[in-house]
Tab-separated table of C-alpha atoms in Angstrom:
chain	number	residue	atom	x	y	z
A	1340	MET	CA	66.120	16.856	-1.489
A	1341	GLY	CA	64.654	13.371	-0.776
A	1342	ILE	CA	63.310	14.569	2.622
A	1343	GLN	CA	61.960	18.182	0.773
A	1344	VAL	CA	60.101	15.711	-1.436
A	1345	GLU	CA	58.555	13.013	0.934
A	1346	ASN	CA	57.147	15.705	2.558
A	1347	MET	CA	55.669	17.775	-0.021
A	1348	ALA	CA	54.047	14.692	-0.908
A	1349	GLU	CA	52.959	13.972	2.128
A	1350	SER	CA	51.486	17.576	2.764
A	1351	SER	CA	49.840	17.123	-0.348
A	1352	SER	CA	48.095	14.179	0.632
A	1353	LYS	CA	47.292	15.914	3.827
A	1354	ALA	CA	45.540	18.529	2.023
A	1355	TYR	CA	43.720	16.737	-0.430
A	1356	GLN	CA	42.382	14.246	2.445
A	1357	SER	CA	41.267	17.227	4.244
A	1358	PHE	CA	39.283	18.609	0.981
A	1359	LYS	CA	37.775	15.289	0.524
A	1360	LYS	CA	36.742	15.203	4.215
A	1361	HIS	CA	35.073	18.817	3.906
A	1362	HIS	CA	33.756	18.351	0.241
A	1363	GLY	CA	30.453	18.788	1.001
A	1364	LEU	CA	31.458	22.353	2.722
A	1365	TRP	CA	33.334	23.468	0.023
A	1366	ILE	CA	30.376	22.495	-2.595
A	1367	LEU	CA	28.245	24.678	0.078
A	1368	LEU	CA	30.445	27.441	0.238
A	1369	ALA	CA	30.880	27.853	-3.842
A	1370	LEU	CA	27.207	27.710	-4.139
A	1371	GLY	CA	25.686	29.295	-1.196
A	1372	PRO	CA	25.394	32.935	-2.851
A	1373	VAL	CA	23.415	30.954	-5.978
A	1374	TYR	CA	21.715	29.408	-3.458
A	1375	PHE	CA	20.581	32.914	-1.413
A	1376	LEU	CA	19.660	34.886	-4.323
A	1377	PHE	CA	17.113	31.663	-5.691
A	1378	VAL	CA	15.776	31.665	-2.366
A	1379	VAL	CA	15.337	35.918	-2.371
A	1380	VAL	CA	14.025	36.227	-5.801
A	1381	ARG	CA	12.050	33.094	-6.177
A	1382	ILE	CA	11.011	31.762	-3.225
A	1383	TYR	CA	10.458	34.246	-0.995
A	1384	PRO	CA	7.963	36.081	-3.554
A	1385	ILE	CA	5.857	32.907	-3.867
A	1386	LEU	CA	5.828	32.336	0.020
A	1387	GLU	CA	4.908	35.840	0.636
A	1388	THR	CA	2.098	35.864	-1.661
A	1389	ILE	CA	1.011	32.889	-0.330
A	1390	ARG	CA	0.942	34.413	3.015
A	1391	LEU	CA	-0.824	37.737	1.469
A	1392	SER	CA	-3.493	36.000	0.180
A	1393	PHE	CA	-5.429	34.926	3.390
A	1394	TYR	CA	-5.340	38.749	3.955
A	1395	ARG	CA	-7.276	41.673	3.273
A	1396	TYR	CA	-4.583	43.659	2.289
A	1397	HIS	CA	-4.962	47.001	0.219
A	1398	ILE	CA	-2.051	48.693	-0.207
A	1399	THR	CA	-3.318	52.112	1.093
A	1400	GLN	CA	-5.091	50.836	4.597
A	1401	LYS	CA	-2.973	50.401	7.252
A	1402	ASN	CA	-4.700	47.241	8.554
A	1403	LYS	CA	-4.330	44.243	7.019
A	1404	PRO	CA	-7.110	41.568	9.082
A	1405	PHE	CA	-6.297	38.005	8.637
A	1406	ILE	CA	-9.436	36.326	6.518
A	1407	GLY	CA	-8.581	32.983	5.696
A	1408	LEU	CA	-10.232	31.362	2.967
A	1409	GLN	CA	-12.494	34.706	2.121
A	1410	ASN	CA	-10.159	35.412	-1.148
A	1411	TYR	CA	-10.265	32.188	-2.047
A	1412	ARG	CA	-14.407	32.167	-1.659
A	1413	ARG	CA	-14.681	35.327	-3.797
A	1414	LEU	CA	-13.081	34.106	-6.396
A	1415	LEU	CA	-15.335	31.378	-6.831
A	1416	GLU	CA	-18.105	34.033	-7.542
A	1417	ASP	CA	-16.379	36.314	-9.467
A	1418	ASP	CA	-17.368	36.599	-13.276
A	1419	ALA	CA	-14.514	38.242	-14.274
A	1420	PHE	CA	-11.380	36.202	-13.123
A	1421	HIS	CA	-13.901	32.731	-14.226
A	1422	THR	CA	-13.561	34.201	-17.953
A	1423	ALA	CA	-10.175	35.497	-17.851
A	1424	LEU	CA	-9.737	31.967	-16.755
A	1425	VAL	CA	-11.612	30.624	-20.039
A	1426	ASN	CA	-9.700	32.872	-22.189
A	1427	THR	CA	-6.525	31.557	-20.874
A	1428	ILE	CA	-7.019	27.919	-21.259
A	1429	GLN	CA	-8.162	28.741	-24.922
A	1430	PHE	CA	-5.132	31.274	-25.322
A	1431	THR	CA	-2.656	28.357	-24.034
A	1432	ALA	CA	-4.491	25.011	-25.779
A	1433	LEU	CA	-4.186	26.946	-29.119
A	1434	ALA	CA	-0.613	28.592	-28.769
A	1435	VAL	CA	0.865	25.531	-27.619
A	1436	VAL	CA	-0.803	23.476	-29.903
A	1437	LEU	CA	-0.209	25.998	-33.222
A	1438	THR	CA	3.677	26.836	-32.203
A	1439	LEU	CA	4.971	23.063	-31.464
A	1440	VAL	CA	3.366	21.660	-34.359
A	1441	LEU	CA	4.402	24.004	-36.957
A	1442	ALA	CA	8.001	24.386	-34.953
A	1443	LEU	CA	8.529	20.414	-35.557
A	1444	LEU	CA	7.156	20.331	-39.164
A	1445	ILE	CA	9.785	23.583	-40.137
A	1446	ALA	CA	12.406	21.708	-38.118
A	1447	ILE	CA	11.858	18.651	-39.916
A	1448	LEU	CA	11.934	20.582	-43.851
A	1449	LEU	CA	14.724	22.148	-42.229
A	1450	ARG	CA	16.626	19.051	-42.111
A	1451	SER	CA	16.086	17.867	-45.721
A	1452	ILE	CA	18.286	21.582	-46.233
A	1453	GLU	CA	20.821	21.313	-43.780
A	1454	HIS	CA	23.189	23.139	-46.018
A	1455	ILE	CA	21.239	26.321	-45.621
A	1456	SER	CA	18.971	25.776	-42.532
A	1457	GLY	CA	21.269	27.809	-40.604
A	1458	LEU	CA	20.061	30.594	-42.362
A	1459	PHE	CA	16.341	30.223	-42.081
A	1460	GLU	CA	16.933	29.422	-38.111
A	1461	ILE	CA	18.547	32.759	-37.878
A	1462	ILE	CA	15.425	34.396	-39.678
A	1463	PHE	CA	13.051	32.506	-37.997
A	1464	TYR	CA	14.977	33.249	-34.457
A	1465	ILE	CA	15.171	37.260	-34.776
A	1466	PRO	CA	10.959	37.308	-33.244
A	1467	VAL	CA	12.357	35.169	-30.351
A	1468	VAL	CA	14.749	38.127	-29.029
A	1469	THR	CA	12.743	40.802	-29.967
A	1470	PRO	CA	11.194	41.985	-26.721
A	1471	TRP	CA	7.047	41.011	-25.873
A	1472	VAL	CA	6.491	44.810	-26.211
A	1473	PRO	CA	8.002	45.991	-29.285
A	1474	ALA	CA	6.868	42.955	-31.295
A	1475	SER	CA	3.536	43.619	-29.678
A	1476	VAL	CA	3.319	47.551	-31.164
A	1477	ILE	CA	4.018	45.966	-34.453
A	1478	TRP	CA	1.836	43.742	-34.758
A	1479	LYS	CA	-0.865	46.502	-33.297
A	1480	TRP	CA	0.016	48.728	-36.733
A	1481	ILE	CA	-0.266	45.385	-38.726
A	1482	TYR	CA	-4.244	44.784	-36.920
A	1483	ASP	CA	-4.695	48.487	-37.016
A	1484	PRO	CA	-8.387	48.490	-38.375
A	1485	MET	CA	-7.578	51.726	-40.571
A	1486	TYR	CA	-3.908	51.821	-41.835
A	1487	GLY	CA	-3.088	48.341	-40.766
A	1488	LEU	CA	-0.838	46.167	-43.500
A	1489	LEU	CA	-3.631	43.202	-43.220
A	1490	ASN	CA	-6.519	44.805	-43.839
A	1491	TYR	CA	-4.866	46.706	-46.468
A	1492	SER	CA	-3.615	42.905	-48.153
A	1493	LEU	CA	-7.348	41.811	-47.666
A	1494	SER	CA	-8.763	44.624	-49.031
A	1495	ILE	CA	-6.350	43.952	-52.089
A	1496	PHE	CA	-8.204	40.346	-52.726
A	1497	GLY	CA	-11.769	41.988	-52.118
A	1498	ILE	CA	-12.771	41.273	-48.568
A	1499	ARG	CA	-13.401	43.290	-46.203
A	1500	ARG	CA	-11.628	45.000	-43.344
A	1501	GLN	CA	-11.392	43.261	-39.864
A	1502	GLY	CA	-11.883	45.063	-36.788
A	1503	TRP	CA	-9.008	42.299	-35.238
A	1504	LEU	CA	-8.508	43.390	-31.886
A	1505	GLN	CA	-11.687	45.344	-31.738
A	1506	ASP	CA	-14.161	42.300	-32.001
A	1507	PRO	CA	-14.187	39.891	-29.302
A	1508	LYS	CA	-14.523	37.124	-31.384
A	1509	LEU	CA	-11.123	37.535	-33.222
A	1510	ILE	CA	-9.132	39.683	-30.844
A	1511	ILE	CA	-7.898	35.661	-28.883
A	1512	TYR	CA	-7.135	34.720	-32.147
A	1513	ALA	CA	-5.127	37.701	-33.499
A	1514	VAL	CA	-3.246	37.643	-29.566
A	1515	VAL	CA	-2.566	33.825	-30.348
A	1516	ILE	CA	-0.650	34.692	-34.210
A	1517	VAL	CA	1.312	37.237	-32.585
A	1518	ALA	CA	2.380	34.780	-29.853
A	1519	VAL	CA	2.923	31.808	-31.798
A	1520	TRP	CA	5.362	34.456	-34.146
A	1521	LYS	CA	7.264	35.338	-31.174
A	1522	MET	CA	7.928	31.922	-30.207
A	1523	LEU	CA	7.925	29.504	-33.433
A	1524	GLY	CA	11.670	30.228	-33.654
A	1525	TYR	CA	12.981	28.923	-30.391
A	1526	TYR	CA	10.963	25.392	-30.768
A	1527	ILE	CA	12.381	25.373	-34.263
A	1528	ILE	CA	15.739	25.388	-32.447
A	1529	VAL	CA	14.861	22.826	-29.824
A	1530	PHE	CA	13.399	20.391	-32.291
A	1531	SER	CA	16.194	21.147	-34.845
A	1532	VAL	CA	18.677	20.305	-32.231
A	1533	GLY	CA	16.916	16.878	-31.247
A	1534	LEU	CA	16.378	15.727	-34.893
A	1535	LYS	CA	20.182	16.069	-35.295
A	1536	ASN	CA	20.952	13.817	-32.573
A	1537	ILE	CA	18.766	11.134	-34.183
A	1538	PRO	CA	21.381	8.599	-35.596
A	1539	THR	CA	21.210	8.906	-39.163
A	1540	THR	CA	21.897	4.833	-39.326
A	1541	TYR	CA	18.541	4.309	-37.717
A	1542	LEU	CA	16.239	6.032	-40.571
A	1543	GLU	CA	18.414	4.265	-43.219
A	1544	ALA	CA	17.783	1.120	-41.553
A	1545	ALA	CA	13.868	1.475	-41.478
A	1546	GLU	CA	14.169	3.040	-45.370
A	1547	ILE	CA	16.193	-0.296	-45.977
A	1548	ASP	CA	13.296	-2.422	-44.716
A	1549	GLY	CA	11.026	-0.674	-46.744
A	1550	ALA	CA	9.775	2.224	-44.215
A	1551	THR	CA	7.403	4.862	-45.517
A	1552	PRO	CA	8.424	8.388	-44.456
A	1553	TRP	CA	4.753	8.738	-42.351
A	1554	ASN	CA	6.843	5.168	-40.108
A	1555	ARG	CA	9.855	5.823	-39.612
A	1556	LEU	CA	8.630	9.622	-38.789
A	1557	TRP	CA	5.876	7.442	-36.164
A	1558	HIS	CA	7.962	5.034	-35.260
A	1559	ILE	CA	11.644	6.251	-34.907
A	1560	VAL	CA	12.162	10.357	-34.624
A	1561	PHE	CA	8.797	11.172	-32.170
A	1562	PRO	CA	9.799	8.147	-29.593
A	1563	LEU	CA	13.558	9.682	-29.853
A	1564	LEU	CA	11.715	13.516	-29.583
A	1565	ARG	CA	9.893	12.406	-26.915
A	1566	PRO	CA	11.877	14.053	-23.940
A	1567	ILE	CA	12.492	17.242	-25.925
A	1568	ILE	CA	8.520	17.400	-26.720
A	1569	LEU	CA	8.052	16.946	-23.005
A	1570	PHE	CA	10.439	19.807	-22.384
A	1571	ALA	CA	8.683	21.681	-25.048
A	1572	VAL	CA	5.068	21.059	-23.776
A	1573	VAL	CA	6.036	22.178	-20.470
A	1574	MET	CA	8.070	25.233	-21.243
A	1575	SER	CA	5.226	26.420	-23.768
A	1576	THR	CA	2.371	25.590	-21.403
A	1577	ILE	CA	4.173	27.897	-18.615
A	1578	THR	CA	5.310	30.892	-21.267
A	1579	PHE	CA	1.694	31.247	-22.551
A	1580	PHE	CA	0.087	30.223	-19.401
A	1581	ASN	CA	1.607	33.693	-17.912
A	1582	VAL	CA	0.905	35.810	-20.892
A	1583	PHE	CA	0.556	39.367	-20.398
A	1584	SER	CA	2.416	41.794	-22.198
A	1585	PRO	CA	0.796	40.892	-26.048
A	1586	VAL	CA	-2.550	41.013	-24.213
A	1587	TYR	CA	-1.739	44.389	-22.099
A	1588	VAL	CA	-0.619	45.975	-25.327
A	1589	LEU	CA	-2.360	44.826	-28.118
A	1590	THR	CA	-5.980	45.707	-25.764
A	1591	ALA	CA	-5.196	49.232	-25.393
A	1592	SER	CA	-6.523	52.414	-26.879
A	1593	ALA	CA	-6.312	51.096	-30.724
A	1594	GLN	CA	-5.854	54.571	-33.093
A	1595	GLY	CA	-9.478	54.431	-35.051
A	1596	ALA	CA	-11.211	52.335	-32.314
A	1597	PRO	CA	-10.544	51.417	-28.949
A	1598	ALA	CA	-9.594	47.238	-28.329
A	1599	TYR	CA	-11.370	45.029	-27.270
A	1600	ASP	CA	-10.602	44.430	-23.591
A	1601	LEU	CA	-9.182	40.763	-23.801
A	1602	LYS	CA	-9.268	39.866	-20.126
A	1603	VAL	CA	-6.272	36.618	-19.134
A	1604	VAL	CA	-5.439	35.696	-15.693
A	1605	VAL	CA	-2.498	37.506	-14.927
A	1606	SER	CA	-4.074	40.736	-16.189
A	1607	GLU	CA	-6.486	40.159	-13.892
A	1608	ILE	CA	-4.070	39.976	-11.222
A	1609	TYR	CA	-2.091	42.853	-12.220
A	1610	ARG	CA	-5.543	44.979	-12.533
A	1611	ASN	CA	-6.487	43.459	-8.759
A	1612	ALA	CA	-2.719	44.641	-7.827
A	1613	PHE	CA	-1.602	47.358	-9.141
A	1614	GLN	CA	-4.881	49.307	-10.507
A	1615	TYR	CA	-7.374	48.776	-6.950
A	1616	TYR	CA	-4.267	47.953	-4.996
A	1617	ARG	CA	-6.380	44.717	-3.682
A	1618	MET	CA	-2.724	43.087	-2.863
A	1619	GLY	CA	-4.831	40.037	-0.542
A	1620	TYR	CA	-7.374	39.512	-3.610
A	1621	ALA	CA	-4.236	39.457	-6.259
A	1622	GLY	CA	-2.317	36.923	-4.168
A	1623	ALA	CA	-4.795	34.599	-3.694
A	1624	GLN	CA	-5.416	34.602	-8.039
A	1625	SER	CA	-1.666	33.969	-8.224
A	1626	VAL	CA	-1.667	31.200	-5.940
A	1627	VAL	CA	-4.655	29.633	-8.177
A	1628	LEU	CA	-2.649	30.511	-11.665
A	1629	LEU	CA	0.715	28.285	-10.044
A	1630	VAL	CA	-1.553	25.405	-8.732
A	1631	LEU	CA	-3.028	25.446	-12.496
A	1632	VAL	CA	0.149	25.750	-13.943
A	1633	MET	CA	1.867	23.192	-11.714
A	1634	THR	CA	-1.140	20.535	-12.537
A	1635	LEU	CA	-0.796	20.863	-16.199
A	1636	ILE	CA	2.704	20.279	-16.223
A	1637	ILE	CA	2.226	17.038	-13.113
A	1638	ILE	CA	-0.473	15.873	-16.035
A	1639	GLN	CA	2.082	16.494	-19.091
A	1640	PHE	CA	4.671	14.256	-16.757
A	1641	LEU	CA	2.541	11.540	-16.424
A	1642	VAL	CA	0.647	11.240	-19.845
A	1643	PHE	CA	4.397	11.234	-21.597
A	1644	ARG	CA	5.558	8.596	-18.988
A	1645	GLU	CA	2.768	6.632	-19.632
A	1646	ASP	CA	3.509	6.794	-23.223
A	1647	GLU	CA	7.063	5.274	-22.374
A	1648	GLU	CA	5.509	2.543	-20.507
């Protein structure tokens, strides 16, 4: 019996040593399928897009000549792309600032009513789980120049009706409102989680020392929330810089009058790729978009790192 136990212990020890020796191999086998899918779904399309950007590739033509940087030179002279880029930057800046400022303010207010804050968080989160397309359709009817709820509400107070989706000066703000409404709940949850993780002892000690609410917010809450704020800024920048669905749905022909064609970078990529079938040129636009977003993210990381130092 003792010999049996000793043999079992020795076998277990050998098995453990074998596992420890090949630990990296087991991890690779376990994560291999995940990495493979990531490469196929994420990395390969990016590399293929970069490759296509150096070709004159029209989906209806057999020839696909290599043209080097001609697609990128063409972008420098493309007024439509310049307009789309300016609109995208303006939209992203407005949407990021409004979304994060409102989300942080609401999260702070909800912390003062913790007994019912969960109910309000659920209410604010409903638009987040609503797909972009049906949400945009709802807002399209709200903005309708003839029968829309917004114009009807304004008319009650004697304010004349506006062409929210027809006026070039108003449409970008109309789309920003939709984007903020859609994503606000997500960042309220993010900031609420961050606020709940701040030890109350810090705030209580500051209050005892005579710190005002603003001082507590500026010197305690904001510094402790810096990683959360960085995450929110980066994620919202990526989300809003790649905006497409609300722009596409809201600027489609509206009842009463056609909507103004608001150009953004992703809509220009879609138009060139799937309407004009200029895959090479659309690839170049996609690469520029990728570089711009990555540059913005790097700048944001550097700014937050300097603040920490």
